[in-house]
Each structure stands twice: as structure tokens, then as C-alpha cells.
Short mmCIF file of C-alpha atoms and ligand atoms in Angstrom, two decimals:
data_model
loop_
_atom_site.label_atom_id
_atom_site.label_comp_id
_atom_site.label_asym_id
_atom_site.label_seq_id
_atom_site.Cartn_x
_atom_site.Cartn_y
_atom_site.Cartn_z
CA MET K 1 0.00 0.00 0.00
CA GLN K 2 1.23 3.48 -0.82
CA HIS K 3 1.57 6.06 1.97
CA GLU K 4 1.82 9.79 1.72
CA TYR K 5 3.06 12.57 3.94
CA ILE K 6 3.63 16.29 3.75
CA LEU K 7 7.31 17.12 4.03
CA VAL K 8 7.90 20.54 5.58
CA LYS K 9 11.27 22.18 6.08
CA LYS K 10 12.22 25.20 8.12
CA SER K 11 11.36 28.23 6.01
CA GLY K 12 12.28 31.90 6.08
CA PRO K 13 9.77 34.72 6.52
CA LEU K 14 6.77 34.14 4.22
CA GLN K 15 6.35 37.09 1.86
CA GLY K 16 3.86 37.95 -0.84
CA GLN K 17 0.22 37.82 -1.76
CA VAL K 18 -2.24 34.98 -2.32
CA THR K 19 -5.91 34.68 -3.18
CA VAL K 20 -7.85 32.62 -0.70
CA SER K 21 -10.27 29.88 -1.90
CA GLY K 22 -14.01 29.63 -1.39
CA ALA K 23 -15.19 28.38 2.00
CA LYS K 24 -15.75 24.64 2.36
CA ASN K 25 -18.05 25.10 5.35
CA ALA K 26 -20.25 27.47 3.35
CA ALA K 27 -20.13 25.45 0.12
CA LEU K 28 -21.28 22.19 1.75
CA PRO K 29 -24.66 23.39 3.13
CA ILE K 30 -25.12 25.58 0.04
CA LEU K 31 -24.79 22.52 -2.19
CA ALA K 32 -27.35 20.73 0.00
CA SER K 33 -29.70 23.74 -0.22
CA LEU K 34 -30.07 23.24 -4.00
CA VAL K 35 -32.31 20.24 -3.20
CA LEU K 36 -34.90 22.88 -2.22
CA THR K 37 -35.11 23.96 -5.87
CA SER K 38 -35.98 22.30 -9.14
CA GLY K 39 -33.88 23.41 -12.09
CA VAL K 40 -30.34 24.47 -12.91
CA SER K 41 -28.26 26.48 -10.43
CA VAL K 42 -24.69 27.68 -10.86
CA LEU K 43 -22.29 27.83 -7.93
CA LYS K 44 -19.07 29.79 -8.27
CA ASN K 45 -15.91 29.99 -6.14
CA VAL K 46 -16.39 26.35 -5.05
CA PRO K 47 -13.16 24.90 -3.61
CA HIS K 48 -11.95 21.58 -5.03
CA LEU K 49 -11.77 19.40 -1.92
CA THR K 50 -12.58 15.80 -1.13
CA ASP K 51 -15.37 16.92 1.25
CA ILE K 52 -16.96 18.85 -1.64
CA GLU K 53 -16.61 15.81 -3.94
CA SER K 54 -18.36 13.75 -1.26
CA MET K 55 -21.30 16.18 -1.11
CA VAL K 56 -21.44 16.29 -4.93
CA GLY K 57 -21.54 12.46 -4.97
CA LEU K 58 -24.30 12.53 -2.37
CA LEU K 59 -26.44 14.90 -4.47
CA GLU K 60 -25.81 12.76 -7.56
CA SER K 61 -26.97 9.70 -5.63
CA LEU K 62 -30.27 11.52 -5.07
CA GLY K 63 -30.70 12.18 -8.80
CA ALA K 64 -29.00 15.57 -9.31
CA VAL K 65 -27.02 16.05 -12.53
CA ILE K 66 -23.84 18.01 -11.87
CA THR K 67 -21.35 19.46 -14.35
CA LYS K 68 -18.03 20.11 -12.64
CA ASP K 69 -15.39 22.60 -13.64
CA TYR K 70 -13.28 22.49 -10.51
CA ALA K 71 -10.42 24.36 -12.20
CA ALA K 72 -12.75 27.36 -12.59
CA GLY K 73 -14.46 26.70 -9.25
CA ILE K 74 -17.83 26.24 -10.97
CA LEU K 75 -20.49 23.61 -10.39
CA VAL K 76 -23.65 23.57 -12.51
CA VAL K 77 -26.26 21.64 -10.58
CA ASP K 78 -29.52 20.42 -12.12
CA THR K 79 -31.90 19.34 -9.35
CA THR K 80 -34.92 18.70 -11.61
CA ASN K 81 -34.78 14.93 -11.31
CA ILE K 82 -33.99 14.51 -7.62
CA HIS K 83 -36.25 11.61 -6.69
CA ARG K 84 -34.56 9.83 -3.79
CA TRP K 85 -34.57 10.64 -0.07
CA LYS K 86 -32.42 7.70 1.08
CA ILE K 87 -28.69 8.08 1.47
CA SER K 88 -26.34 5.13 1.80
CA GLU K 89 -24.27 4.69 4.92
CA GLU K 90 -21.10 4.83 2.82
CA MET K 91 -22.09 8.24 1.42
CA MET K 92 -22.94 9.65 4.86
CA GLN K 93 -19.70 8.39 6.41
CA LYS K 94 -17.56 10.36 3.95
CA THR K 95 -18.20 13.73 5.52
CA ARG K 96 -19.80 14.94 8.73
CA ALA K 97 -21.44 17.82 6.86
CA SER K 98 -23.67 15.32 5.02
CA ILE K 99 -26.08 15.73 7.95
CA VAL K 100 -27.21 19.07 6.50
CA ILE K 101 -28.99 17.16 3.72
CA LEU K 102 -31.71 16.29 6.26
CA GLY K 103 -33.37 19.74 6.18
CA PRO K 104 -33.58 19.98 2.36
CA LEU K 105 -34.84 16.38 2.06
CA MET K 106 -37.51 16.98 4.71
CA ALA K 107 -38.62 20.12 2.88
CA ARG K 108 -38.77 18.37 -0.52
CA PHE K 109 -40.14 14.93 0.44
CA GLN K 110 -41.20 15.20 4.11
CA LYS K 111 -38.96 12.19 4.60
CA ALA K 112 -35.30 11.33 4.82
CA ASP K 113 -33.52 8.06 5.53
CA VAL K 114 -29.85 8.60 6.37
CA ALA K 115 -27.04 7.04 8.38
CA PHE K 116 -25.26 8.80 11.23
CA PRO K 117 -22.56 10.98 9.62
CA GLY K 118 -18.79 10.56 9.62
CA GLY K 119 -16.12 13.28 9.72
CA ASP K 120 -13.41 14.51 12.09
CA MET K 121 -12.60 12.93 15.44
CA ILE K 122 -13.19 16.16 17.35
CA GLY K 123 -15.57 15.32 20.17
CA ALA K 124 -18.64 13.11 20.25
CA ARG K 125 -20.51 15.33 17.77
CA PRO K 126 -24.07 14.19 18.50
CA ILE K 127 -27.01 15.31 16.33
CA ASP K 128 -29.64 15.53 19.08
CA TYR K 129 -30.33 19.26 18.46
CA HIS K 130 -31.11 18.46 14.84
CA LEU K 131 -33.40 15.52 15.59
CA LYS K 132 -35.20 17.20 18.49
CA ASN K 133 -36.24 20.07 16.24
CA PHE K 134 -37.26 17.89 13.29
CA LYS K 135 -39.54 16.13 15.79
CA LYS K 136 -40.93 19.49 16.84
CA MET K 137 -41.57 20.24 13.17
CA GLY K 138 -43.69 17.10 12.92
CA ALA K 139 -41.27 14.32 11.96
CA GLU K 140 -41.52 10.82 13.36
CA ILE K 141 -38.05 9.52 13.94
CA THR K 142 -37.07 5.86 14.03
CA GLU K 143 -33.59 4.43 14.34
CA GLN K 144 -32.57 1.08 12.85
CA GLY K 145 -28.96 0.37 13.72
CA ASN K 146 -26.92 3.19 12.23
CA VAL K 147 -29.83 4.42 10.07
CA ILE K 148 -32.23 7.19 11.09
CA CYS K 149 -35.57 7.54 9.30
CA LEU K 150 -37.47 10.82 9.49
CA HIS K 151 -41.01 10.80 8.14
CA ALA K 152 -43.63 13.53 8.47
CA GLN K 153 -47.22 13.86 7.29
CA LYS K 154 -46.83 17.61 7.32
CA LEU K 155 -44.20 20.00 8.61
CA THR K 156 -45.41 22.89 10.78
CA ALA K 157 -43.87 26.29 11.48
CA GLN K 158 -42.62 26.56 15.09
CA ARG K 159 -40.47 28.48 17.44
CA PHE K 160 -37.32 26.33 17.52
CA VAL K 161 -35.11 27.03 20.52
CA LEU K 162 -31.59 25.62 20.29
CA ASP K 163 -29.76 24.39 23.41
CA TYR K 164 -26.59 25.80 21.85
CA PRO K 165 -25.97 27.83 18.68
CA SER K 166 -25.03 24.77 16.65
CA VAL K 167 -23.99 25.64 13.09
CA GLY K 168 -25.27 22.42 11.53
CA ALA K 169 -28.56 22.37 13.47
CA THR K 170 -29.25 26.00 12.53
CA GLN K 171 -28.56 25.25 8.84
CA ASN K 172 -30.71 22.12 8.88
CA ILE K 173 -33.73 23.71 10.58
CA LEU K 174 -33.41 26.80 8.41
CA MET K 175 -33.44 24.81 5.18
CA ALA K 176 -36.46 22.79 6.29
CA ALA K 177 -38.34 25.89 7.51
CA VAL K 178 -38.03 28.07 4.40
CA LEU K 179 -40.78 26.09 2.64
CA ILE K 180 -43.09 25.57 5.66
CA PRO K 181 -46.20 27.79 5.50
CA GLY K 182 -46.34 30.35 8.34
CA THR K 183 -43.61 31.95 10.43
CA SER K 184 -40.83 29.95 12.10
CA TYR K 185 -38.15 31.22 14.47
CA ILE K 186 -34.79 29.72 15.33
CA VAL K 187 -33.84 31.15 18.71
CA ASN K 188 -30.19 30.95 19.86
CA ALA K 189 -29.29 30.39 16.22
CA ALA K 190 -25.69 30.16 15.02
CA ILE K 191 -24.82 33.31 13.07
CA GLU K 192 -21.43 32.21 11.73
CA PRO K 193 -20.52 33.87 8.41
CA GLU K 194 -21.07 30.48 6.75
CA VAL K 195 -24.67 30.46 8.06
CA MET K 196 -25.10 33.99 6.70
CA ASP K 197 -23.77 32.81 3.32
CA LEU K 198 -26.42 30.08 3.32
CA ILE K 199 -29.02 32.74 4.14
CA GLY K 200 -27.57 34.72 1.22
CA ILE K 201 -28.28 31.98 -1.33
CA LEU K 202 -31.66 31.06 0.19
CA THR K 203 -32.72 34.70 0.00
CA LYS K 204 -31.61 34.85 -3.63
CA MET K 205 -33.76 31.75 -4.26
CA GLY K 206 -36.74 33.67 -2.86
CA ALA K 207 -36.76 32.66 0.83
CA GLN K 208 -37.79 35.22 3.46
CA ILE K 209 -35.31 35.19 6.33
CA SER K 210 -34.36 37.96 8.75
CA LEU K 211 -32.04 38.16 11.74
CA GLU K 212 -33.87 39.41 14.82
CA TYR K 213 -32.93 40.25 18.37
CA PRO K 214 -31.85 38.14 20.33
CA ALA K 215 -29.88 35.98 17.88
CA ALA K 216 -33.07 34.62 16.34
CA LEU K 217 -33.73 33.88 12.71
CA LYS K 218 -37.26 34.67 11.53
CA ILE K 219 -38.37 32.62 8.56
CA VAL K 220 -41.58 33.32 6.69
CA GLY K 221 -42.33 30.24 4.62
CA VAL K 222 -42.69 30.62 0.85
CA GLU K 223 -44.31 28.25 -1.64
CA LYS K 224 -41.40 27.72 -3.96
CA LEU K 225 -37.70 28.54 -4.37
CA GLN K 226 -36.00 29.34 -7.67
CA PRO K 227 -32.66 28.01 -8.97
CA VAL K 228 -29.92 30.67 -8.76
CA GLU K 229 -26.38 31.66 -9.59
CA TYR K 230 -24.32 32.24 -6.44
CA SER K 231 -20.69 32.80 -5.49
CA ILE K 232 -19.41 31.16 -2.27
CA MET K 233 -17.75 33.40 0.37
CA THR K 234 -13.99 33.43 0.97
CA ASP K 235 -12.74 30.81 3.43
CA ARG K 236 -12.06 32.65 6.70
CA LEU K 237 -10.40 29.52 8.14
CA GLU K 238 -7.88 29.50 5.28
CA VAL K 239 -7.39 33.23 5.87
CA GLY K 240 -6.64 32.50 9.54
CA SER K 241 -4.25 29.69 8.63
CA LEU K 242 -2.29 31.89 6.19
CA LEU K 243 -2.10 34.78 8.65
CA ILE K 244 -0.69 32.46 11.32
CA ALA K 245 1.82 31.11 8.79
CA ALA K 246 2.96 34.70 8.16
CA ALA K 247 3.01 35.50 11.88
CA ILE K 248 5.13 32.58 13.03
CA THR K 249 7.69 32.86 10.22
CA GLY K 250 8.20 36.60 10.80
CA GLY K 251 6.61 37.32 7.42
CA ASN K 252 4.61 39.93 5.56
CA VAL K 253 1.62 38.49 3.71
CA TYR K 254 -1.30 40.16 1.95
CA LEU K 255 -4.62 38.37 1.34
CA PRO K 256 -6.58 40.65 -1.02
CA ASN K 257 -9.91 38.80 -0.77
CA ALA K 258 -9.89 38.22 3.01
CA CYS K 259 -12.83 39.67 4.93
CA ALA K 260 -11.91 41.16 8.33
CA ASP K 261 -15.55 41.28 9.51
CA ASP K 262 -15.59 37.48 9.53
CA MET K 263 -12.88 37.24 12.17
CA GLU K 264 -12.47 40.39 14.25
CA LEU K 265 -11.67 38.72 17.59
CA PHE K 266 -9.08 36.51 15.95
CA LEU K 267 -7.42 39.54 14.33
CA MET K 268 -7.51 41.38 17.66
CA LYS K 269 -5.64 38.47 19.30
CA LEU K 270 -2.95 38.62 16.59
CA GLU K 271 -2.61 42.35 17.26
CA GLU K 272 -2.38 41.74 21.01
CA MET K 273 0.49 39.37 20.25
CA GLY K 274 2.25 42.31 18.61
CA HIS K 275 1.58 41.54 14.94
CA GLN K 276 0.49 44.34 12.68
CA ILE K 277 -2.84 43.89 10.91
CA ILE K 278 -3.40 46.26 8.02
CA HIS K 279 -6.81 46.67 6.39
CA GLU K 280 -5.68 47.62 2.90
CA ALA K 281 -7.58 50.35 1.04
CA ALA K 282 -7.97 48.03 -1.96
CA GLY K 283 -9.62 45.47 0.38
CA GLY K 284 -8.24 42.46 2.18
CA ILE K 285 -5.88 41.99 5.10
CA ARG K 286 -2.10 42.23 5.39
CA LEU K 287 -0.16 40.85 8.34
CA ILE K 288 3.30 42.13 9.16
CA ALA K 289 4.77 39.87 11.83
CA SER K 290 6.21 41.11 15.10
CA LYS K 291 9.88 40.24 15.66
CA ASN K 292 9.08 39.63 19.29
CA PRO K 293 5.53 38.20 19.58
CA GLN K 294 3.99 37.75 23.01
CA ALA K 295 1.79 34.81 23.97
CA VAL K 296 -1.82 35.80 24.68
CA SER K 297 -4.64 33.79 26.22
CA PHE K 298 -7.67 33.13 24.07
CA LYS K 299 -10.99 31.32 24.14
CA THR K 300 -13.00 29.82 21.30
CA ALA K 301 -16.74 30.48 21.11
CA PRO K 302 -19.59 30.59 18.61
CA TYR K 303 -19.39 33.56 16.22
CA PRO K 304 -18.50 36.38 16.72
CA GLY K 305 -16.11 34.58 19.09
CA ILE K 306 -12.87 33.00 17.89
CA ALA K 307 -13.68 30.02 15.65
CA THR K 308 -12.85 26.66 17.23
CA ASP K 309 -11.30 25.67 13.89
CA LEU K 310 -8.64 28.34 14.39
CA GLN K 311 -7.71 27.06 17.86
CA PRO K 312 -4.98 24.60 16.75
CA LEU K 313 -3.50 27.36 14.55
CA LEU K 314 -3.55 29.99 17.29
CA MET K 315 -1.95 27.47 19.65
CA ILE K 316 1.06 27.00 17.39
CA ALA K 317 1.40 30.79 17.22
CA GLN K 318 1.49 30.95 21.04
CA ALA K 319 3.91 28.01 21.20
CA VAL K 320 6.66 30.01 19.48
CA SER K 321 5.97 33.34 21.24
CA GLN K 322 7.28 34.76 24.49
CA GLY K 323 5.51 34.10 27.78
CA LYS K 324 2.70 31.87 28.95
CA CYS K 325 -0.98 31.77 28.09
CA GLU K 326 -4.13 29.71 28.29
CA ALA K 327 -6.10 28.32 25.36
CA ILE K 328 -9.70 27.63 26.30
CA GLU K 329 -11.79 25.51 23.94
CA THR K 330 -15.50 25.96 24.64
CA VAL K 331 -17.05 24.51 21.47
CA PHE K 332 -15.78 20.92 21.27
CA GLU K 333 -14.63 18.67 24.11
CA ASN K 334 -11.89 16.81 22.29
CA ARG K 335 -10.07 19.39 20.26
CA PHE K 336 -6.53 19.16 21.63
CA LEU K 337 -5.53 16.03 19.71
CA HIS K 338 -2.77 17.99 17.95
CA VAL K 339 -1.07 18.77 21.29
CA PRO K 340 0.89 15.49 21.78
CA TYR K 341 2.43 15.96 18.32
CA LEU K 342 3.31 19.58 18.95
CA GLN K 343 4.87 18.44 22.26
CA LEU K 344 6.90 15.91 20.28
CA MET K 345 8.22 18.86 18.26
CA GLY K 346 9.31 20.61 21.46
CA ALA K 347 6.28 22.79 22.18
CA GLN K 348 5.55 23.33 25.86
CA MET K 349 1.85 22.65 26.17
CA GLN K 350 -0.14 21.05 28.91
CA VAL K 351 -3.73 19.93 28.48
CA LEU K 352 -5.76 20.39 31.67
CA GLY K 353 -9.08 18.55 31.35
CA SER K 354 -11.07 18.59 28.13
CA HIS K 355 -11.36 22.34 27.56
CA LYS K 356 -8.12 24.00 28.63
CA ALA K 357 -4.45 23.97 27.68
CA VAL K 358 -1.56 26.02 29.02
CA VAL K 359 1.12 27.05 26.53
CA THR K 360 4.57 28.36 27.41
CA GLY K 361 6.42 29.85 24.49
CA VAL K 362 9.72 28.23 23.44
CA LYS K 363 12.54 29.58 21.25
CA LYS K 364 12.83 26.49 19.06
CA LEU K 365 10.84 23.57 17.73
CA GLN K 366 12.36 20.40 16.25
CA GLY K 367 11.18 18.58 13.16
CA ALA K 368 9.45 15.24 13.84
CA VAL K 369 7.20 12.60 12.33
CA VAL K 370 3.64 13.56 13.28
CA VAL K 371 0.08 12.54 12.46
CA ALA K 372 -2.85 14.87 11.74
CA THR K 373 -6.10 13.90 13.41
CA ASP K 374 -8.39 16.47 11.81
CA ILE K 375 -8.34 19.16 9.13
CA ARG K 376 -7.11 22.08 11.24
CA ALA K 377 -4.64 19.89 13.18
CA SER K 378 -3.10 18.97 9.80
CA CYS K 379 -2.50 22.65 9.14
CA ALA K 380 -1.20 23.40 12.65
CA LEU K 381 1.38 20.62 12.27
CA VAL K 382 2.43 21.82 8.80
CA LEU K 383 2.83 25.38 10.12
CA ALA K 384 4.83 24.07 13.09
CA GLY K 385 7.10 22.40 10.53
CA LEU K 386 7.79 25.79 8.92
CA VAL K 387 9.49 27.01 12.09
CA ALA K 388 10.98 23.72 13.33
CA GLU K 389 14.66 22.84 12.91
CA GLY K 390 15.17 20.26 10.17
CA SER K 391 12.33 18.35 8.53
CA THR K 392 8.80 17.53 9.64
CA MET K 393 6.77 14.72 8.11
CA VAL K 394 3.02 15.16 8.54
CA TYR K 395 0.94 12.02 7.99
CA GLY K 396 -2.87 12.09 7.79
CA VAL K 397 -2.76 13.90 4.44
CA SER K 398 -6.43 13.03 3.75
CA HIS K 399 -7.48 15.56 6.39
CA TRP K 400 -5.52 18.30 4.60
CA ARG K 401 -7.17 17.36 1.28
CA ARG K 402 -10.63 17.40 2.88
CA GLY K 403 -10.26 20.98 4.00
CA TYR K 404 -7.60 23.02 2.18
CA GLU K 405 -7.57 23.76 -1.54
CA ASP K 406 -3.99 23.98 -2.83
CA LEU K 407 -2.78 25.52 0.44
CA ASP K 408 0.57 23.77 -0.05
CA GLU K 409 0.94 25.54 -3.40
CA LYS K 410 -0.09 28.87 -1.86
CA LEU K 411 2.40 28.48 0.99
CA ARG K 412 5.14 27.55 -1.52
CA SER K 413 4.38 30.71 -3.50
CA LEU K 414 5.07 32.67 -0.29
CA GLY K 415 8.42 30.93 0.18
CA ALA K 416 7.56 27.86 2.27
CA HIS K 417 9.42 24.58 1.79
CA ILE K 418 6.60 22.10 1.59
CA GLU K 419 5.91 19.13 -0.67
CA PHE K 420 3.89 15.92 -0.80
CA VAL K 421 5.91 12.69 -0.70
CA LYS K 422 4.59 9.25 -1.58
CA HIS K 423 6.25 6.01 -0.46
CA LEU K 424 5.53 2.31 -0.01
C1 UD1 A 1 -19.51 23.24 12.04
C2 UD1 A 1 -18.26 23.28 11.16
C3 UD1 A 1 -17.03 22.98 11.99
C4 UD1 A 1 -16.95 23.94 13.16
C5 UD1 A 1 -18.26 23.91 13.96
C6 UD1 A 1 -18.30 24.96 15.06
C7 UD1 A 1 -19.06 22.65 8.99
C8 UD1 A 1 -19.05 21.61 7.91
N1 UD1 A 1 -18.40 22.30 10.11
O1 UD1 A 1 -19.63 21.90 12.55
O2 UD1 A 1 -15.88 23.13 11.16
O3 UD1 A 1 -15.88 23.54 14.01
O4 UD1 A 1 -19.37 24.17 13.09
O5 UD1 A 1 -18.11 26.24 14.53
O6 UD1 A 1 -19.58 23.72 8.83
N2 UD1 A 1 -23.77 19.64 19.31
C9 UD1 A 1 -24.58 18.81 20.08
N3 UD1 A 1 -25.70 18.31 19.49
C10 UD1 A 1 -26.06 18.60 18.20
C11 UD1 A 1 -25.23 19.44 17.43
C12 UD1 A 1 -24.09 19.95 18.02
O7 UD1 A 1 -24.30 18.54 21.24
O8 UD1 A 1 -27.10 18.13 17.75
C13 UD1 A 1 -22.54 20.19 19.92
C14 UD1 A 1 -21.27 19.66 19.23
O9 UD1 A 1 -20.90 18.42 19.75
C15 UD1 A 1 -20.29 20.76 19.55
C16 UD1 A 1 -21.17 22.02 19.50
O10 UD1 A 1 -22.51 21.57 19.67
O11 UD1 A 1 -19.78 20.58 20.84
C17 UD1 A 1 -21.05 22.82 18.21
O12 UD1 A 1 -21.29 21.99 17.11
P1 UD1 A 1 -21.88 22.53 15.73
O13 UD1 A 1 -21.90 24.01 15.76
O14 UD1 A 1 -23.14 21.80 15.46
O15 UD1 A 1 -20.76 22.07 14.71
P2 UD1 A 1 -20.97 21.45 13.28
O16 UD1 A 1 -22.13 22.08 12.60
O17 UD1 A 1 -20.90 19.97 13.34
#
């Protein structure tokens, strides 16, 4: 069997400019949302990632006809002949985000038979908030082994109150509610930029959605939604990853299509560390790294808090700064799986319980053989390799491919020494 790793060598300050790809976490629910329409829609700025291919395969298995031009970032999706509401276990296991097909299927067929989803190993990742609210909408839910069947006679508009602002549950309920007659509310809704991008396409299709105080989405059901042409937002998680790469290597990097509004707390933390963040007049963000960055404590939280996906990246930035800080993870309970590998590279990090780690900055990291356990951990380990003495071999390449479009190429264009290596 052939194996593959990412070989990273210590690199000088990253310098230059790169265009960031479209956001995977916006593209996935947006692809699912096309099930709400009948006809041909065009999606632009779609990143070419294995998670996207999995969602495309899932839609095709339902009867969608999809023309792919990944090089141009364009998918033309014809949903006219979608006739199935059952999804195979194999399809669901490919990506955790497949769960957001439930809402569109419930809206189109009032039934959906799916398996529990797969995805990253970060936390237990239950789907109780989703199921509880489909029940409230009128669905009968039965479980047979790993398969969940949702069947409803009729869906009814409700006031859905979420235990927690779950991104996936908000997207699922939203997509089911847009076609339910009457007015629905999602209270304690997630308002992540990726949720707002989904609202963007749904609105363009003809849905009536507004954001109301206090963090509630008001949805007035419409009879029908139209196919559309829509461009996916820029990936703020790739923006964060590139800014950290610039910060830790002492670089100067400009991302012309980055959107600062999507990540203000994260940018504030980089500034508190001493890095310079410049909002360029032409648009986008430039980071000029501090020569003497200070470690700062931070906490992840639902938007507008710091995204949990940026936690492993921010941790590596603290690991090579001066001083001591705390990283508090409030969103997932198992998101420090990258820590043992960073420790292996010489980082001083201590995990205290399931939500807290203490990081003490060190002057040097050493290259090592490490394994990525999820998408963002793969990036944190690659970035650690950029500042570690010698070579770092990062296994778990599939995670990188699930979440980052050509980021290796982009990093290389900024001066990073990084390449994929295959071996037996
Ligand atoms: C999405 C993102 C993921 C990001 C996360 C939080 C996609 C494809 N993935 O994941 O990258 O890290 O938002 O910003 O967009 N929970 C429950 N029960 C539920 C649903 C969630 O207990 O029914 C818990 C989860 O275990 C977690 C927290 O709620 O602790 C947040 O999860 P959620 O916001 O739902 O994350 P995802 O939508 O899965």
C-alpha cells in the first residue's frame, strides 16, 4: 500500500500575496440547499476538496445532474430529477457535513432516511439538536442500527429554541423551515458567516429570512424557491491559517480577498500578540509579523467569538511566542488532539481537562514525524514544521485534502518549503 506525507522544512519569513479559496463550510450546506429547488443552479468559487466531492456524490446519488469545472471553481447543478430521499451509509460516512442534507430532504419529500454521519474525530458530535427540532416540526423519527428515518405527514412552522448555537442544526432547521407555511423562528441560532452565506443563497432563491434580536432567525415560509447563480464566500479559516503562517515565520503576507468582519476577535488576538494587521484600502488583510511576539490567552466560542477551527492554529502561534498563556476551547470537548504531536516537536503545552491547555512559548521547535487527526490539526502541524529545525513529516494527508484547496501551493508561492511525498 502506498503512503503519503507532507514534508515541511524550516522556512524563512513568508512574503507575498495569495488569493484565498471559497469556503468549504459554506459550500457544503449551500450545495445541499439546492435540493430545495428544481432546475439548474450555478455555484461559483467552489473549492476543489474531497469533502466537496463527497457532497457532490451525495447529491448525484439523489438524482441531481452536476457538471463540474473544478479548475474554474464552478459547479452547474440540475436538481430537476432529484427523486430519492435515502442516502447510503457509505455516502454519509464520507463527511460529517452530510447531515445538512436532512433539512432539504424533509422540505422536498417530508422524509429522509440517512445514516449517522462521519467526519473529524473532534468530540462526540451528536445530532440531538437536529433531531429534536425535526420532531418538533412534525417528523416521526425511528432508528434502525446506524440508520435514522425521518417521516412527516406535514411540517409545521414553530419556534425552535436551540440548546446551543449549533452551526449544523441552525442550517438544517433553516433549510427545512423556508418552505413551511407560516412563520418559524430559530432562537439561539448560530450566526457564523457560513450560516449567513447560506441565508444569502436562500434569500436569492426567494426565501424570506431575517435576523432578529436576540440571535433569532425569523423565517416566513414561501411556496417555492428558484434556482440561482451564487458565489461562495472566501474561506475565513484559510485566511486565519495563512495569517498564522505569516506571523510565526516573521513574514509579511497580503490576502486581497480576506474579509476582516468574519474574524475580528481573531485579528484582535494577533494584534495583542504584537503583529500588525493592516486593512488595505484596496480590500483584504495584510499581516506584518512582530519580531518579538507575546503569547496571549484566548478562548473559542460561537461567532462572533474566535472560531474553534482556528484554535490549533492559534496554539502554534502561542507556542513560538514569548511568555505563557491559556487556550480555552468551549465549542468541542476533544479538540486538543494535535497537542501530543506539537509536544513531540518541542512545544511546551499542557492539556488540563477537556477544555483548557496552558502554553509556554519556546525559542525552538524540532522537526518530527507527526500525524494529523483532523483538518485544522493537519494545518497546525504543517505550520509548526515551517518554524521547526530540520524536517517535519506530517501524515494524515487526507485531512488536509478534505479541508484546504492547494494551500501547499499557496504556501510555496510565499516561500515555504513544503511538498507531498509518496512512499511504499
Ligand atoms: C460546524 C463546522 C465545523 C466547526 C463547527 C463549530 C461545517 C461543515 N463544520 O460543525 O468546522 O468547528 O461548526 O463552529 O460547517 N452539538 C450537540 N448536538 C447537536 C449538534 C451539536 O451537542 O445536535 C454540539 C457539538 O458536539 C459541539 C457544538 O454543539 O460541541 C457545536 O457543534 P456545531 O456548531 O453543530 O458544529 P458542526 O455544525 O458539526
